Coordinates of C-alpha atoms and ligand atoms in Angstrom, one line a residue:
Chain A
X44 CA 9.6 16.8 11.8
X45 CA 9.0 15.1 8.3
X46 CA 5.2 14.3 7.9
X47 CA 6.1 10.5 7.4
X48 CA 8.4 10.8 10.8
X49 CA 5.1 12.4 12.2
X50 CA 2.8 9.9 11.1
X51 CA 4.9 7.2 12.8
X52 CA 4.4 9.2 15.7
X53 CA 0.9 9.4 15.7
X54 CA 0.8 5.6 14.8
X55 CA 2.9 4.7 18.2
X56 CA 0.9 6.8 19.8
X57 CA -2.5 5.4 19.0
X58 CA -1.3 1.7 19.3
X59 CA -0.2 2.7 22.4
X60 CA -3.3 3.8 23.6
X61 CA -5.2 0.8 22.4
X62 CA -2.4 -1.4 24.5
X63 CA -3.5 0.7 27.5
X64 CA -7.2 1.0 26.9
X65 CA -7.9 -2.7 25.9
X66 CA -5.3 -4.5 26.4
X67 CA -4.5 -5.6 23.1
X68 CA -0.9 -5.0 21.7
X69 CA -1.5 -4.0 17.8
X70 CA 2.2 -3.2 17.8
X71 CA 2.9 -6.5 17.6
X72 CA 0.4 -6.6 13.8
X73 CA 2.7 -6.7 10.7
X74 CA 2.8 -2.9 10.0
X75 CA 2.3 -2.2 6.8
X76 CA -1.0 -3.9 6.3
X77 CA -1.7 -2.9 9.7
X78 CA -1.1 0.7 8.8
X79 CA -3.1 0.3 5.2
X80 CA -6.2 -0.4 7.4
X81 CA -5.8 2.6 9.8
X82 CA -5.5 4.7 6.5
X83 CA -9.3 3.2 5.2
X84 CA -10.9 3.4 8.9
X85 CA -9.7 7.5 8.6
X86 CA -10.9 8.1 5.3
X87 CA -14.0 6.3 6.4
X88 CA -14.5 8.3 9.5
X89 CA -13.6 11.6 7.8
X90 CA -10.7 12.3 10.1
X91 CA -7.5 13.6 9.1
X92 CA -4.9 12.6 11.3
X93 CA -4.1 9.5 13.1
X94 CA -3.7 10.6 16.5
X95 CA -7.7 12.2 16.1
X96 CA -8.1 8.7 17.1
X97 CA -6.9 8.1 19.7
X98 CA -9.7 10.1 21.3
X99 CA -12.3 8.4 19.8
X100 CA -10.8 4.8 20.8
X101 CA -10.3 5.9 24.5
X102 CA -13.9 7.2 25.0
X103 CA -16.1 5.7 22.2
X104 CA -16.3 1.5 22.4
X105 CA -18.2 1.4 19.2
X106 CA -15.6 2.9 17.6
X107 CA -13.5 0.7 19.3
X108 CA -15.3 -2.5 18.2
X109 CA -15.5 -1.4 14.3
X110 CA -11.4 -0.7 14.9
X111 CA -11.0 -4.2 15.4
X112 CA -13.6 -5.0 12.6
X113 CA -11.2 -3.1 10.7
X114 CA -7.7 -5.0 11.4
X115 CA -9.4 -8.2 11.9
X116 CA -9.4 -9.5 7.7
X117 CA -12.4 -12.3 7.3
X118 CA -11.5 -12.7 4.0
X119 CA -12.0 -17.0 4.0
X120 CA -13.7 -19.5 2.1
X121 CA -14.5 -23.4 2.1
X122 CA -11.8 -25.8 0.9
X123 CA -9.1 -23.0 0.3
X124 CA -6.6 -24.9 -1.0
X125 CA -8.5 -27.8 -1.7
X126 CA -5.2 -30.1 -2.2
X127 CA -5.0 -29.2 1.7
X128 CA -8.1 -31.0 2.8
X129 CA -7.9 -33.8 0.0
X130 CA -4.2 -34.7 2.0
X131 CA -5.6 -34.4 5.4
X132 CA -8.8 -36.5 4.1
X133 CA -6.0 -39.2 2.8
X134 CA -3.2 -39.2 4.9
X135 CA -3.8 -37.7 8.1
X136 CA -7.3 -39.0 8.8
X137 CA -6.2 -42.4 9.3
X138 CA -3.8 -41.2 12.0
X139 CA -6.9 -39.5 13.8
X140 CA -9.3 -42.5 13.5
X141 CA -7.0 -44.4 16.4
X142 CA -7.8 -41.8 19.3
X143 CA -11.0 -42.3 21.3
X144 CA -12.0 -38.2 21.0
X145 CA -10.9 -36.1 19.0
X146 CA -10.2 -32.4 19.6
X147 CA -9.9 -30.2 16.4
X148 CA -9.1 -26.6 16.9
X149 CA -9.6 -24.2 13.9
X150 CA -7.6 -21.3 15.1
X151 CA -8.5 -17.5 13.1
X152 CA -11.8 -19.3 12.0
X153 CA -13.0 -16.0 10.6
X154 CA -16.9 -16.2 9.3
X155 CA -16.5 -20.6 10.2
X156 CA -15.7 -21.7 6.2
X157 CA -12.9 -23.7 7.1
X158 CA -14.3 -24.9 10.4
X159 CA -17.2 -25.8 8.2
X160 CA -14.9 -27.5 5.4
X161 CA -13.2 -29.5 8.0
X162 CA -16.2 -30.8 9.7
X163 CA -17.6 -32.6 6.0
X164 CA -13.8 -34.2 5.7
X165 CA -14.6 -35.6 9.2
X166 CA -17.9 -36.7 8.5
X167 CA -17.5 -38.1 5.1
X168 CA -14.4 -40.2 6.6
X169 CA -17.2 -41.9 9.8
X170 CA -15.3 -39.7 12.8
X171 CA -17.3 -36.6 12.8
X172 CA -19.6 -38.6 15.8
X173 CA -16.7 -38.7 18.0
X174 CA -15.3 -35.3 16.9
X175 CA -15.2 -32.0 18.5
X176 CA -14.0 -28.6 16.5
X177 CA -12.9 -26.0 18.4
X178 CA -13.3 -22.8 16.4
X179 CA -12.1 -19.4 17.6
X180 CA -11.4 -15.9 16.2
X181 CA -11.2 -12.6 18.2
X182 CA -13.5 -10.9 15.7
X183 CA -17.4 -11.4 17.9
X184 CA -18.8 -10.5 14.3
X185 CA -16.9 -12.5 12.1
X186 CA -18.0 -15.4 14.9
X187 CA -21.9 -14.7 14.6
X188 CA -22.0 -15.4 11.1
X189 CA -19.8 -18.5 11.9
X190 CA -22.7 -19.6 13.8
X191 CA -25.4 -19.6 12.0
X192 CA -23.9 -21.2 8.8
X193 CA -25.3 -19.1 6.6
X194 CA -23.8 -18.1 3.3
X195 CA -24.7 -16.0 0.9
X196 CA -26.3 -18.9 -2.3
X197 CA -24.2 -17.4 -4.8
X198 CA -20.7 -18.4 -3.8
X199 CA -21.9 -21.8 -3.4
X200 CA -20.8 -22.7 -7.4
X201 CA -17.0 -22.1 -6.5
X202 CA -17.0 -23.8 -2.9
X203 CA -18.9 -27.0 -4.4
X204 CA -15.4 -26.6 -7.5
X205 CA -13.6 -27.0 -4.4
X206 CA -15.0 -29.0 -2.4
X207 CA -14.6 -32.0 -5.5
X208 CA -11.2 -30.6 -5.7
X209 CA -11.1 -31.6 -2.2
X210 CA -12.3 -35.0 -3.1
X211 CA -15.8 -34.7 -1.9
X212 CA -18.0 -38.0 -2.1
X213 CA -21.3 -36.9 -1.9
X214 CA -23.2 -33.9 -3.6
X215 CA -22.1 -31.2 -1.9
X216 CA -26.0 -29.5 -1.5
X217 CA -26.3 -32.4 0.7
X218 CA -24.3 -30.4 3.6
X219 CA -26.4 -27.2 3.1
X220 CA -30.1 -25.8 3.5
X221 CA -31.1 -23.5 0.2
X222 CA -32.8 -20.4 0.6
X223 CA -33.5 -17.6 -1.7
X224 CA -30.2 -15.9 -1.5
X225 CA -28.6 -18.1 0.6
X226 CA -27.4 -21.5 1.9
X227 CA -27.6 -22.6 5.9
X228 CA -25.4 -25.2 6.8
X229 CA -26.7 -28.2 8.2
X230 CA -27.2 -28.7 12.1
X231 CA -25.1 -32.0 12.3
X232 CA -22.4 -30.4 11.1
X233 CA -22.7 -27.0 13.4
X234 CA -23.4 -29.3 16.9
X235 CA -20.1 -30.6 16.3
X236 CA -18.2 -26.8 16.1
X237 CA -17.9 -24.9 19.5
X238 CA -17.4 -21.2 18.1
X239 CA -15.8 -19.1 20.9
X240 CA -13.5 -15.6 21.0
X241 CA -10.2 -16.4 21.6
X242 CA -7.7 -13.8 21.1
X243 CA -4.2 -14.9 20.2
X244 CA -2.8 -11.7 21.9
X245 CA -3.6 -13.2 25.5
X246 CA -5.5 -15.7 25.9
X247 CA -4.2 -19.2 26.7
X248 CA -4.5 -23.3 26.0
X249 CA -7.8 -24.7 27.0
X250 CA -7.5 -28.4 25.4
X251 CA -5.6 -30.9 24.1
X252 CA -5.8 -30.8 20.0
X253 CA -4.8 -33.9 17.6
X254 CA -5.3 -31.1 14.9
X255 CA -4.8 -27.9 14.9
X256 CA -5.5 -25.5 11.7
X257 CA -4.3 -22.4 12.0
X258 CA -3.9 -20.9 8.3
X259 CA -3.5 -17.1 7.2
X260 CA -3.1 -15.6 10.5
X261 CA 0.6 -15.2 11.3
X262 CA 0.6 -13.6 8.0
X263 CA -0.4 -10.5 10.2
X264 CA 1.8 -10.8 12.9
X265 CA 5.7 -9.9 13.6
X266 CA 8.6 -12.5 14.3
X267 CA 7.8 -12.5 18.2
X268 CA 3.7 -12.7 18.2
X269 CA 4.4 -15.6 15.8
X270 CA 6.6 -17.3 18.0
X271 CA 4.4 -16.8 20.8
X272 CA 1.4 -17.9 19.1
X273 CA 3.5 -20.9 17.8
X274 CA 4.2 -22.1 21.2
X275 CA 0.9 -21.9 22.8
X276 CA -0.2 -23.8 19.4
X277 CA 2.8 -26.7 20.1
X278 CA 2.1 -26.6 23.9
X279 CA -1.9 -27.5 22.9
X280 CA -1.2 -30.5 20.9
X281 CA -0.4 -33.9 21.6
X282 CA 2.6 -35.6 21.1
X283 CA 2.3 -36.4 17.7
X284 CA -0.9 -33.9 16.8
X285 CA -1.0 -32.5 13.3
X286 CA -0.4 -28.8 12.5
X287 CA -1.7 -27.2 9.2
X288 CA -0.4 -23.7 7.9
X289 CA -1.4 -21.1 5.6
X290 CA -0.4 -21.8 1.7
X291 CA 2.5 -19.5 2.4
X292 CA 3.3 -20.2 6.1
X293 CA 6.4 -22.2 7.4
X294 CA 7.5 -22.9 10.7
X295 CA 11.4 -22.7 9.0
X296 CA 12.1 -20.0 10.9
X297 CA 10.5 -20.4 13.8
X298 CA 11.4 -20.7 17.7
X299 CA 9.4 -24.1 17.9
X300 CA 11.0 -25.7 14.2
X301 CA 12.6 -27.7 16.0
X302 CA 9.6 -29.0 18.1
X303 CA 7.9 -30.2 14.4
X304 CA 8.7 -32.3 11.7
X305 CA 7.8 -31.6 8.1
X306 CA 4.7 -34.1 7.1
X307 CA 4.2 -32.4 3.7
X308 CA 5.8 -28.8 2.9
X309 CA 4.3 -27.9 0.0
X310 CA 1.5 -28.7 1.9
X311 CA 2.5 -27.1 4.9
X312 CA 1.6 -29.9 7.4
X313 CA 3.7 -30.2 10.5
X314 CA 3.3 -33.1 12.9
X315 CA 4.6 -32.5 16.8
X316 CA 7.8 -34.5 17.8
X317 CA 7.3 -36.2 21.0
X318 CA 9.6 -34.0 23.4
X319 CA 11.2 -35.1 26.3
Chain B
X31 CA 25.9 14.2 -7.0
X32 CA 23.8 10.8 -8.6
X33 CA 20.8 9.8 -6.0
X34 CA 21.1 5.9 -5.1
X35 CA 18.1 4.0 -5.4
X36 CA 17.6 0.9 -3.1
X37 CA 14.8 -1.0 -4.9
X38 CA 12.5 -1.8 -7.6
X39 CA 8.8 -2.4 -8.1
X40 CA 7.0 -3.3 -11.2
X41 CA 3.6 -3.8 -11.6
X42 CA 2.4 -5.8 -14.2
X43 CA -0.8 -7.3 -15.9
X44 CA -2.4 -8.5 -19.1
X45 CA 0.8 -9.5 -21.7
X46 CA 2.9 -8.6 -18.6
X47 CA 4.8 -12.1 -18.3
X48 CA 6.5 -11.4 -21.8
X49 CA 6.9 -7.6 -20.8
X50 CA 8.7 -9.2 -17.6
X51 CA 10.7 -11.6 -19.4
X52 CA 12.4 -9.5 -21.8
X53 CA 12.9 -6.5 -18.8
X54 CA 14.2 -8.7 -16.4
X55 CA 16.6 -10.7 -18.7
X56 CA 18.5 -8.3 -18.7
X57 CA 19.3 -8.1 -15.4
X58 CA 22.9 -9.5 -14.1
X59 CA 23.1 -12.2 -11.7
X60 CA 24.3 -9.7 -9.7
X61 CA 22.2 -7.0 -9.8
X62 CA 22.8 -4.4 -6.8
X63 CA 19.2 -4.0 -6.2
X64 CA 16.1 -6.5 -5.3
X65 CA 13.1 -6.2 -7.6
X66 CA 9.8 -7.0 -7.0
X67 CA 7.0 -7.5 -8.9
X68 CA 2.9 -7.9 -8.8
X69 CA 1.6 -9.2 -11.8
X70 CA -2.0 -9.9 -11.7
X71 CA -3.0 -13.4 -12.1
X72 CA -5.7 -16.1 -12.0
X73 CA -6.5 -16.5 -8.0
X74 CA -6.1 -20.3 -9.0
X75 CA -2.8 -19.8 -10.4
X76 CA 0.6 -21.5 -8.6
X77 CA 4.2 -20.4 -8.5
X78 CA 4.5 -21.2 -12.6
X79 CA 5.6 -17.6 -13.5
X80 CA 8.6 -17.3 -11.1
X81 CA 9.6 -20.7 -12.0
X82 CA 9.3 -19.9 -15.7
X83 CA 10.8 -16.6 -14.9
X84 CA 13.4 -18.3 -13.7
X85 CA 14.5 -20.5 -16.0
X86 CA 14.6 -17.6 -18.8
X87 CA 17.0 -15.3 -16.7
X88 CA 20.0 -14.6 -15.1
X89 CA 18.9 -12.9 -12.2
X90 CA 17.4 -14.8 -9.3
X91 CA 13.3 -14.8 -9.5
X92 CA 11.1 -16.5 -6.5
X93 CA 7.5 -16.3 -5.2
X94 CA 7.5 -13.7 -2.2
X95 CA 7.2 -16.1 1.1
X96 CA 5.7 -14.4 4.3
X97 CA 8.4 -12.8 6.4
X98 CA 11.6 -12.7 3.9
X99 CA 13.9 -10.5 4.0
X100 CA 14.3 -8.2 1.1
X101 CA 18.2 -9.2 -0.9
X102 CA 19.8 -7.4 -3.6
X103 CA 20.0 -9.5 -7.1
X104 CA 16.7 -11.3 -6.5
X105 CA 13.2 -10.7 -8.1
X106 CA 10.6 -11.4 -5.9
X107 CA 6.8 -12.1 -7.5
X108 CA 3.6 -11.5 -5.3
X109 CA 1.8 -15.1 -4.8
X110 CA -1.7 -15.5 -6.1
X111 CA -4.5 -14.1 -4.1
X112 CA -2.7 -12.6 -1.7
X113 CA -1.5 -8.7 -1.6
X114 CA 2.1 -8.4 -1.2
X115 CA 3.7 -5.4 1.0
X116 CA 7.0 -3.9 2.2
X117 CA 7.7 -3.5 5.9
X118 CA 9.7 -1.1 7.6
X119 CA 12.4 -3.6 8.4
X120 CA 13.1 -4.7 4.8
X121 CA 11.3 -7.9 5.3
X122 CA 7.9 -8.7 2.5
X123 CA 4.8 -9.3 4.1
X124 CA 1.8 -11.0 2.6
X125 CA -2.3 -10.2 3.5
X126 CA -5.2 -12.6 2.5
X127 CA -7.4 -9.4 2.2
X128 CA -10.3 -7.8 -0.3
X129 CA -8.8 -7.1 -3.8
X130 CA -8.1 -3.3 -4.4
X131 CA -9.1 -2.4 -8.1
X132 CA -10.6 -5.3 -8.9
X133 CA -7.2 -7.3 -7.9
X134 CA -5.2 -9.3 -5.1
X135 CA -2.7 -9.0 -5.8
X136 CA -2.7 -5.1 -6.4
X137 CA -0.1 -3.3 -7.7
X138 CA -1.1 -0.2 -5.8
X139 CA -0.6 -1.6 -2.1
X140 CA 2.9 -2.5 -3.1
X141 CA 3.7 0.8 -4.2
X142 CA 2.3 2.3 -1.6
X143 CA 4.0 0.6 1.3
X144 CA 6.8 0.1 -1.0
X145 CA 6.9 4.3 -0.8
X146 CA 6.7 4.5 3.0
X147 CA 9.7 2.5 3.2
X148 CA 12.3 3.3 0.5
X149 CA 10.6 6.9 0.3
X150 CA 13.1 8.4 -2.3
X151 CA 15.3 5.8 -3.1
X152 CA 12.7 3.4 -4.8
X153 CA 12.2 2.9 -8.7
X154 CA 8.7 2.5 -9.9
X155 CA 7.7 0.6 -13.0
X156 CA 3.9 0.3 -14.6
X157 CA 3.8 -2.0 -17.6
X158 CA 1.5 -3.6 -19.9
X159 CA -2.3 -4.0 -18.4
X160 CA -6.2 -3.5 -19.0
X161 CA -6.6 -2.3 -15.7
X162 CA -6.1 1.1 -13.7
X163 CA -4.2 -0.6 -10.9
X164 CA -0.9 1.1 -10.0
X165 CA -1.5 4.5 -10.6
X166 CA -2.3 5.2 -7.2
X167 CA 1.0 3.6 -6.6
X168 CA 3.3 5.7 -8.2
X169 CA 1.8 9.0 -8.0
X170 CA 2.6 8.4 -4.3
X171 CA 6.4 7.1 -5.5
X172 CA 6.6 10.6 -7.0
X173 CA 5.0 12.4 -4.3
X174 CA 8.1 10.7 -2.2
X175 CA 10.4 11.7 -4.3
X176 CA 11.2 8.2 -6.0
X177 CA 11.9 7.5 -9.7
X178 CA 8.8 7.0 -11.9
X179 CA 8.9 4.7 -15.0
X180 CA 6.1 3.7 -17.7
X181 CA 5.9 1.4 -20.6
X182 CA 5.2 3.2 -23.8
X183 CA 1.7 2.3 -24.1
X184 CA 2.5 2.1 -28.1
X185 CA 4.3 -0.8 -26.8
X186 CA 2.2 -2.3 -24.7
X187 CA -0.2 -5.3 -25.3
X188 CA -3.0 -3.3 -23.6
X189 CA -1.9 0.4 -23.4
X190 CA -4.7 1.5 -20.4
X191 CA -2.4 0.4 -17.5
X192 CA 0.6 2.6 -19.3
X193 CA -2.0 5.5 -20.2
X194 CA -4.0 5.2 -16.8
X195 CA -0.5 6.4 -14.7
X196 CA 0.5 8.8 -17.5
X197 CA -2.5 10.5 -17.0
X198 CA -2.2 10.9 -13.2
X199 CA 1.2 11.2 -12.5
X200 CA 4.6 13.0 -14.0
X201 CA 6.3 10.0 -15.2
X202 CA 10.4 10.3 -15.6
X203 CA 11.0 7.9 -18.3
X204 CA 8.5 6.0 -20.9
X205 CA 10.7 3.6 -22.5
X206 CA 9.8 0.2 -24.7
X207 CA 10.2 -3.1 -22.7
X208 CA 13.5 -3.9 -24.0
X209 CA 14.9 -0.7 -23.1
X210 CA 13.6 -0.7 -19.7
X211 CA 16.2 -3.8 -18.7
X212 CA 19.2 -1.8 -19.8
X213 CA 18.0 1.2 -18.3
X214 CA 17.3 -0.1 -14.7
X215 CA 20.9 -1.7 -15.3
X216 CA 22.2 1.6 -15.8
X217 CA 20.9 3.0 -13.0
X218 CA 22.6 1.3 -10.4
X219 CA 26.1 1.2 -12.7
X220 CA 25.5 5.5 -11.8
X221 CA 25.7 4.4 -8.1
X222 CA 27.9 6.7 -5.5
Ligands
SAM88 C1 -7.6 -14.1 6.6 S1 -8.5 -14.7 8.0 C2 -8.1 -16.4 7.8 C3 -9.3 -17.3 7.8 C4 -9.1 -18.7 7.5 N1 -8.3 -19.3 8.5 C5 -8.6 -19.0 6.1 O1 -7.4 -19.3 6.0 O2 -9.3 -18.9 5.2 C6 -7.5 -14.2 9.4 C7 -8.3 -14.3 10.7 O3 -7.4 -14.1 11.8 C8 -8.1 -13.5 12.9 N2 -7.2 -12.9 13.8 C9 -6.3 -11.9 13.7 N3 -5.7 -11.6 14.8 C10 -6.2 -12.4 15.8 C11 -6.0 -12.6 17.2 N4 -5.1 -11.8 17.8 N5 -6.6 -13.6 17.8 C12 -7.5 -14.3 17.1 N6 -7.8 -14.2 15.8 C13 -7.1 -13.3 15.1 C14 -8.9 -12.5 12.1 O4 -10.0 -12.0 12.9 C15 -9.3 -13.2 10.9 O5 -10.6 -13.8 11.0

């Protein structure tokens, strides 16, 4: 057997073992990036082959835990794509302000940025009061730092860029604490986000959303965890509920395009049809 | 018996757009093979260089989108800020992710996965760049057995790119941009 062919092996093998250990199907992960990571977490672990792994994940939890570290990318910010939050801020805002409640569920929130950025849209538009963000990732470490708001001071500069870019009203030092190296975000702002592990893999609906964000996260998955994730997303929404994608995300082709209309593509803001 | 190649990567960086633009305008329309490209660019930037790409050549050139599938006689360019790979099935696949060598895009984790997947059959390019991204890359085309191509840093608006994978790799061919078009053309005109 070729070394590549081998590999592959090895590969199956371990994801496999992860499926029956945990529970969670990895197999399902686009591969290549997937694979990239398994390649670091070796080299960092001084291990040579793949399948020495598989070991260490069925005995050794800590190892375990720093896996998923490992295949879970945090990589965020505040206000990526600011133009995104300026259009909800302007056009879809208005459409939330008629519901009593509103539900907001920030799905793959990573480290909370865009939980975070959300929540100053809402409050800077009066609905924040009668708003609750939902904001879950399956990465317990990435979700710590999501709750306590704190950032490190220095990338403050480029998330106050785009937080104008977002068309920001206010200064935006006014929505964060200043300390030495770093910023805390203010407490009105994190009352109003529940942080909580949710793992797109099995876990299911647990309210009804008006808006759902869910950017740069099927970007790791394959054609049929998309589509499952996709439904569970449709099936937590109301008829009518807004759907936000990652800058290079579309619902095209999808198993639930159909169950969306286009509200801006470029954009990539979907709104749910009402279904029968 | 000639070896078949079933796809191109270029990586590209500072002066690379003008590099690109003379390469890949001399590409047909129907070009038997897809290309695709990293060039690093501002984090910022939008999808102006495959538009402008575009408009200058004959060949189809669009932004990678999550999830295509891979065609013959199109050039697809790595979006801003993300890394852009090759999956097993043919399809592109992007990653919000740390930059590697300084860059996200990097030219070196397309090479790399490029490699997995095409193995032999894959053409590698490094042009023009102030950067040692991409050497990595095609050492490992080599290694795979794939066909290894450099800019002739002489040529080169910044020559460390070019020099960075002569130095680490055997390269096949250093050719001047506008004999790199006509040579990738050739290439595939060799087929079967
Ligand atoms: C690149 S981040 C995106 C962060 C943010 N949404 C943004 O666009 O800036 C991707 C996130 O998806 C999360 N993720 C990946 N697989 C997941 C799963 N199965 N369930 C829940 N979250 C997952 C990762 O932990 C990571 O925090």
């Amino acid at each position: 057997m070729e070394d590549k062919q081998l590999e592959a092996f090895e590969i199956d093998c371990l994801l496999g073992a992860i499926l029956l250990r945990y529970g969670y199907d990895f197999r399902n992960y686009a591969q290549a990036s997937l694979k990239r990571r398994i390649h670091n977490r070796l080299t960092l672990s001084n291990l040579q082959h793949v399948s020495e792994m598989i070991p260490r994940i069925l005995y050794d939890e800590h190892f375990f835990s720093e896996f998923l570290c490992d295949m879970s990318i945090t990589v965020t910010e505040m206000f990526r794509n600011p133009e995104v939050f300026k259009f909800i801020r302007e056009k879809v805002v208005d459409k939330l302000r008629t519901y009593s409640r509103i539900n907001i569920w920030n799905v793959g929130c990573a480290t909370g940025e865009e939980a975070y950025s959300i929540a100053i849209i809402l409050a800077e538009e009066g609905l924040l009061n009668k708003t609750h963000i939902y904001a879950t990732d399956y990465d317990n470490q990435a979700l710590a730092v999501a709750k306590t708001g704190i950032y490190p001071a220095n990338v403050m500069q480029q998330y106050t860029e785009n937080y104008l870019k977002a068309g920001g009203r206010q200064s935006f030092s006014d929505y964060y604490q200043a300390r030495y190296e770093s910023a805390k975000m203010k407490k009105n702002l994190r009352e109003k986000i529940t942080f909580a592990n949710h793992n797109l893999m099995q876990d299911g609906s647990f309210a009804e959303m008006h808006l759902i964000l869910c950017r740069n996260v099927l970007i790791y998955f394959n054609q049929t965890l998309q589509n499952s994730v996709l439904s569970l997303l449709r099936d937590s929404m109301v008829h009518h509920g807004y759907l936000v994608l990652g800058d290079k995300e579309t619902l095209d082709f999808s198993s639930v395009a159909n169950d969306f209309e286009s509200v801006d593509k470029q954009r990539r803001i979907y709104r749910k049809k009402r279904l029968r | 018996m000639k070896k078949s190649y079933q796809a191109i990567v270029i990586g590209a960086s500072m002066g690379g757009m003008e590099a690109l633009k003379m390469i890949l305008a001399q590409l047909p329309d129907n070009f038997s093979l897809p290309v695709i490209v990293v060039q690093h660019q501002m984090r910022d930037s939008d999808d102006f260089l495959a538009v402008y790409l575009n408009r200058h050549c004959a060949i189809k050139v669009k932004e990678a989108c999550a999830h295509e599938l891979i065609l013959p006689a199109y050039v697809y360019i790595a979006p801003a800020a993300y890394h852009l790979l090759i999956e097993e099935d043919k399809t592109l696949s992007l990653s919000v992710d740390l930059p590697v060598n300084y860059s996200i895009p990097s030219i070196d984790v397309l090479f790399e996965s490029a490699a997995d997947v095409y193995g032999e059959s894959l053409v590698g390019v490094v042009l023009t760049g102030a950067s040692a991204d991409g050497s990595q890359g095609l050492k490992k085309i080599k290694a795979y057995g794939g066909l290894t191509v450099v800019q002739d840093p002489n040529t080169a608006e910044a020559p460390k790119m070019p020099s960075a994978a002569i130095k680490v790799t055997q390269i096949d061919h250093i050719l001047p941009p506008d004999k790199i078009g006509v040579f990738l053309r050739e290439l595939t005109n060799d087929e079967g």
